[in-house]
């Protein structure tokens, strides 16, 4: 069997990406404590999210090493079952659609579809791959049945990206494209918040996003301008937002980058971007087959887009799911994947520089 990289080189790659993850997640936790100490606030939410991502990633790495096919399949079924059994994901007041829990539902279904597609590319038997593909398609259908338009669209996008990933020779351009797509969605969100889009487009977007959400974004951007260095403090957006105080609200701006900017300043936004960049970097350095890495990247990018216009990352189940999928897609199975590995080598796929 032809090898793409020796064991020593593989270990170096994993050590670099793992070390980067530890530093970034640790810095996120420390910065939330610093801003809370300087401005007041409640850093527990950020700390819990960091812990959830780290725990999910560690669990994904271990389970993916032992059961590269069964583990992502089980993750997909768990996410689907959780969404169907608990459609609201977490207790709390029901807000005006599309606020509230719909973003978390879409996020869980998207991650589940991504995990199912990763299982497809890890399987060898044609019958098993067909069954897992049917599971991935079934998750998209479930999103439509539950009325989650965003979840359905995201699941379909993940499925299409996964199919396209099977024909790609190199993963680098694909992951770069996913990073660019995330940057564009984030930039559009920021432009809407700053009223920097044309009037016609602004009216169209406001009709889909709801006036309530756009006003929350305006408040978040105003806070970011006033407290660019440290923000107003973790968990304190609701105290400073006139929109959140006058309408039924959960005290969040329903946009992860804008929430970071408002509550933790410019560095908070940079750390959020770094955390996402680390996940893509780990996928790029992973020795898993290219379709697995790109499929997981597509699901995480779809999650990032959902988080830009909603509060999906406020739910622990979503944070755990994101870490779990990233861990599964970067795990090094104890038993090599010979058929897929040889295919990658024949295609000239270079998993790392």
XYZ file of C-alpha atoms in Angstrom:
353
model
C 0.000 0.000 0.000
C 1.328 3.397 -0.978
C 1.564 5.864 1.864
C 0.979 9.588 1.538
C 3.011 10.476 4.605
C 5.068 8.595 7.135
C 3.971 8.128 10.745
C 6.409 10.761 11.999
C 5.197 13.392 9.532
C 1.587 12.536 10.331
C 2.269 12.962 14.041
C 3.865 16.365 13.442
C 0.834 17.528 11.443
C -1.585 16.487 14.154
C 0.545 18.011 16.902
C 0.608 21.376 15.134
C -3.151 21.526 14.584
C -3.917 20.241 18.090
C -1.566 22.765 19.680
C -3.142 25.574 17.673
C -6.586 24.482 18.857
C -5.525 24.424 22.502
C -4.031 27.914 22.237
C -7.035 29.417 20.448
C -9.710 27.872 22.659
C -7.694 28.698 25.775
C -7.333 32.311 24.648
C -11.091 32.528 24.019
C -11.741 31.450 27.602
C -9.121 33.788 29.066
C -10.327 36.787 27.057
C -13.912 36.272 28.242
C -12.649 36.348 31.841
C -10.608 39.496 31.155
C -13.517 41.371 29.581
C -15.864 40.214 32.340
C -13.420 41.426 34.971
C -12.943 44.797 33.272
C -16.513 45.503 32.181
C -18.590 43.207 34.353
C -20.711 40.478 32.896
C -21.202 36.751 32.930
C -18.454 34.764 31.160
C -20.043 31.409 32.027
C -21.766 31.165 28.638
C -18.513 31.579 26.727
C -16.660 29.212 29.031
C -19.365 26.578 28.602
C -19.241 26.954 24.805
C -15.439 26.563 24.777
C -15.686 23.505 27.006
C -18.425 22.029 24.802
C -16.378 22.429 21.624
C -13.263 20.979 23.264
C -15.164 18.031 24.741
C -16.920 17.319 21.444
C -13.650 17.502 19.529
C -11.888 15.129 21.929
C -14.793 12.682 21.814
C -14.853 12.855 18.012
C -11.123 12.150 17.765
C -11.390 9.100 20.019
C -14.567 7.667 18.504
C -13.406 8.391 14.959
C -10.146 6.550 15.584
C -11.949 3.454 16.848
C -15.066 3.479 14.659
C -14.551 5.674 11.565
C -17.880 4.620 10.021
C -20.081 3.795 13.001
C -19.151 6.903 15.001
C -20.289 9.552 12.458
C -23.377 7.442 11.723
C -24.231 7.348 15.435
C -23.607 11.101 15.663
C -25.953 11.751 12.750
C -28.689 9.602 14.292
C -28.208 11.252 17.697
C -28.534 14.732 16.219
C -31.584 13.741 14.215
C -33.199 12.043 17.189
C -32.524 14.997 19.458
C -34.055 17.417 16.954
C -37.181 15.315 16.442
C -37.665 14.461 20.116
C -36.875 17.969 21.364
C -37.680 20.328 18.476
C -37.085 23.395 20.637
C -33.606 22.106 21.636
C -33.643 23.918 24.971
C -36.203 25.447 27.350
C -36.937 29.125 27.127
C -39.467 31.651 25.828
C -40.639 31.102 22.262
C -39.711 34.139 20.207
C -41.051 35.457 16.948
C -40.023 33.325 13.952
C -37.320 33.070 12.673
C -35.806 33.978 16.047
C -35.870 31.618 18.973
C -34.861 27.986 18.580
C -35.234 27.556 14.816
C -31.580 28.420 14.192
C -30.421 25.740 16.616
C -32.712 23.199 14.945
C -31.271 24.042 11.524
C -27.741 23.838 12.923
C -28.257 20.390 14.459
C -29.798 19.012 11.280
C -26.957 20.457 9.201
C -24.308 18.882 11.427
C -26.204 15.580 11.349
C -26.305 15.622 7.545
C -22.579 16.372 7.477
C -21.818 13.470 9.818
C -23.909 11.090 7.704
C -22.076 12.147 4.536
C -18.718 11.663 6.275
C -19.826 8.137 7.174
C -20.671 7.523 3.512
C -17.157 8.429 2.380
C -15.599 6.327 5.160
C -17.582 3.173 4.336
C -16.317 0.507 1.952
C -19.348 -1.705 1.215
C -21.610 -0.279 -1.537
C -24.795 -1.344 0.283
C -23.672 0.410 3.459
C -22.751 3.559 1.572
C -26.162 3.558 -0.085
C -27.905 3.210 3.282
C -25.862 6.031 4.798
C -26.576 8.216 1.769
C -30.276 7.563 2.290
C -29.861 8.637 5.925
C -28.261 11.919 4.837
C -31.091 12.569 2.373
C -33.613 11.618 5.038
C -32.204 14.257 7.369
C -32.821 16.917 4.714
C -36.376 15.651 4.254
C -36.878 15.751 8.029
C -35.821 19.408 8.045
C -38.504 20.145 5.447
C -41.146 18.200 7.404
C -40.292 20.092 10.581
C -40.695 23.371 8.706
C -37.042 24.372 9.060
C -36.439 26.100 5.734
C -32.935 27.118 6.732
C -32.166 23.577 7.876
C -33.446 22.104 4.628
C -31.405 24.499 2.482
C -28.277 23.918 4.571
C -28.656 20.135 4.438
C -29.096 20.201 0.662
C -26.020 22.415 0.303
C -23.989 19.994 2.428
C -25.191 17.042 0.344
C -24.262 18.779 -2.914
C -20.874 19.835 -1.576
C -20.225 16.285 -0.415
C -21.003 14.920 -3.878
C -18.707 17.506 -5.461
C -15.974 16.684 -2.937
C -15.752 13.162 -4.338
C -14.436 14.594 -7.616
C -11.911 17.044 -6.166
C -8.217 16.210 -6.425
C -7.013 18.700 -3.805
C -8.732 19.875 -0.652
C -6.911 23.193 -0.278
C -8.929 25.168 -2.865
C -12.173 23.727 -1.521
C -11.422 24.725 2.060
C -10.269 28.169 0.884
C -13.593 28.582 -0.934
C -15.473 27.659 2.245
C -13.495 30.240 4.213
C -14.292 32.877 1.572
C -18.004 32.016 1.686
C -18.014 32.463 5.466
C -16.270 35.817 5.138
C -18.846 36.994 2.585
C -21.794 36.027 4.793
C -20.178 37.735 7.774
C -19.484 40.851 5.719
C -23.084 40.992 4.492
C -24.349 40.678 8.067
C -22.087 43.506 9.136
C -23.219 45.645 6.184
C -26.887 45.131 7.070
C -26.169 46.050 10.677
C -24.414 49.243 9.544
C -27.122 50.136 6.988
C -24.490 49.944 4.250
C -26.509 47.963 1.696
C -28.688 49.435 -1.091
C -32.237 50.325 -0.062
C -33.883 47.683 -2.241
C -31.661 44.908 -0.937
C -32.039 46.187 2.621
C -35.836 45.990 2.415
C -35.681 42.492 0.963
C -33.279 41.241 3.623
C -35.200 42.917 6.434
C -38.355 41.177 5.278
C -36.640 37.801 5.577
C -34.642 38.507 8.709
C -37.440 40.449 10.489
C -37.179 44.051 11.625
C -36.610 42.883 15.197
C -33.424 41.033 14.295
C -32.036 43.897 12.209
C -32.638 46.360 15.056
C -30.766 44.032 17.416
C -27.872 44.049 14.946
C -27.906 47.862 14.855
C -27.652 47.924 18.656
C -24.779 45.419 18.625
C -22.806 47.433 16.077
C -23.368 50.627 18.065
C -21.950 48.949 21.183
C -18.983 47.661 19.182
C -18.189 51.208 18.054
C -18.504 52.602 21.560
C -16.499 49.859 23.290
C -14.215 48.576 20.547
C -11.449 47.371 22.855
C -13.257 45.347 25.517
C -16.917 45.406 24.552
C -19.690 45.878 27.094
C -18.913 42.575 28.814
C -19.958 38.955 28.211
C -23.689 38.405 28.533
C -24.482 42.118 28.913
C -25.909 42.844 25.475
C -29.483 42.704 26.764
C -28.713 45.337 29.404
C -27.444 47.840 26.826
C -29.820 47.147 23.942
C -32.955 49.263 23.788
C -34.467 46.832 21.279
C -33.921 43.852 23.573
C -35.549 45.736 26.450
C -38.653 46.848 24.558
C -39.521 43.557 22.818
C -39.713 39.916 23.840
C -36.080 38.852 23.627
C -33.537 36.427 25.015
C -31.033 39.242 25.444
C -28.874 38.242 22.467
C -28.311 39.986 19.116
C -28.816 36.753 17.118
C -25.528 37.007 15.267
C -22.380 35.382 16.638
C -19.831 37.856 15.177
C -21.899 40.875 16.186
C -22.415 39.470 19.672
C -18.669 38.977 20.028
C -18.020 42.508 18.788
C -20.564 44.023 21.170
C -19.633 42.020 24.262
C -15.902 41.305 23.813
C -14.668 43.894 21.344
C -12.485 43.531 18.278
C -10.314 40.812 19.802
C -13.418 38.766 20.571
C -14.351 38.789 16.882
C -10.789 37.880 15.915
C -10.817 34.923 18.298
C -14.126 33.681 16.908
C -12.678 33.860 13.387
C -9.514 32.123 14.583
C -11.540 29.272 16.084
C -13.298 28.690 12.772
C -10.034 29.009 10.878
C -8.454 26.432 13.177
C -11.170 23.907 12.339
C -10.557 24.388 8.611
C -6.810 24.176 9.170
C -7.202 20.912 11.087
C -9.281 19.519 8.224
C -6.617 20.573 5.738
C -3.887 18.821 7.730
C -5.974 15.714 8.412
C -4.985 12.393 6.851
C -8.619 11.423 6.376
C -9.805 11.152 2.742
C -10.389 14.455 1.012
C -14.177 13.949 0.626
C -14.475 13.481 4.407
C -12.521 16.649 5.139
C -14.410 18.761 2.598
C -17.803 17.417 3.673
C -17.110 18.275 7.300
C -15.835 21.686 6.202
C -19.026 22.320 4.232
C -21.197 21.423 7.247
C -19.163 23.661 9.563
C -19.346 26.499 7.021
C -23.125 26.106 6.829
C -23.199 26.245 10.637
C -21.115 29.432 10.538
C -23.601 31.003 8.112
C -26.513 30.039 10.386
C -24.656 31.482 13.379
C -24.107 34.771 11.522
C -27.879 35.358 11.368
C -29.051 33.524 14.485
C -28.206 32.412 18.006
C -27.373 28.778 17.199
C -24.038 28.908 19.037
C -25.850 29.842 22.244
C -26.991 26.208 22.551
C -24.564 23.742 24.102
C -25.811 20.880 21.933
C -24.784 22.788 18.795
C -21.328 23.602 20.168
C -20.775 19.961 21.131
C -21.973 18.846 17.696
C -19.599 21.194 15.897
C -16.632 19.966 17.927
C -17.700 16.343 17.474
C -17.924 16.631 13.680
C -14.539 18.345 13.477
C -13.026 15.635 15.676
C -14.527 12.807 13.635
C -13.215 14.318 10.389
C -9.683 14.783 11.750
C -9.358 11.501 13.666
C -6.713 9.023 12.574
C -8.419 5.609 12.383
C -6.441 2.819 14.041
C -7.153 0.704 10.969
C -6.108 2.407 7.733
C -8.629 3.048 4.955
C -6.760 1.248 2.128
C -9.233 1.604 -0.714
C -9.814 5.270 -0.173
C -6.148 5.954 0.589
C -4.982 4.360 -2.642
C -7.629 6.288 -4.576
C -6.372 9.550 -3.111
C -2.792 8.676 -4.003
C -3.704 7.771 -7.578
C -5.478 11.102 -7.933
C -2.372 12.889 -6.756
C -4.142 14.275 -3.682
C -1.668 15.972 -1.384
C -3.100 16.160 2.090
C -0.451 18.520 3.411
C 2.371 20.562 1.975
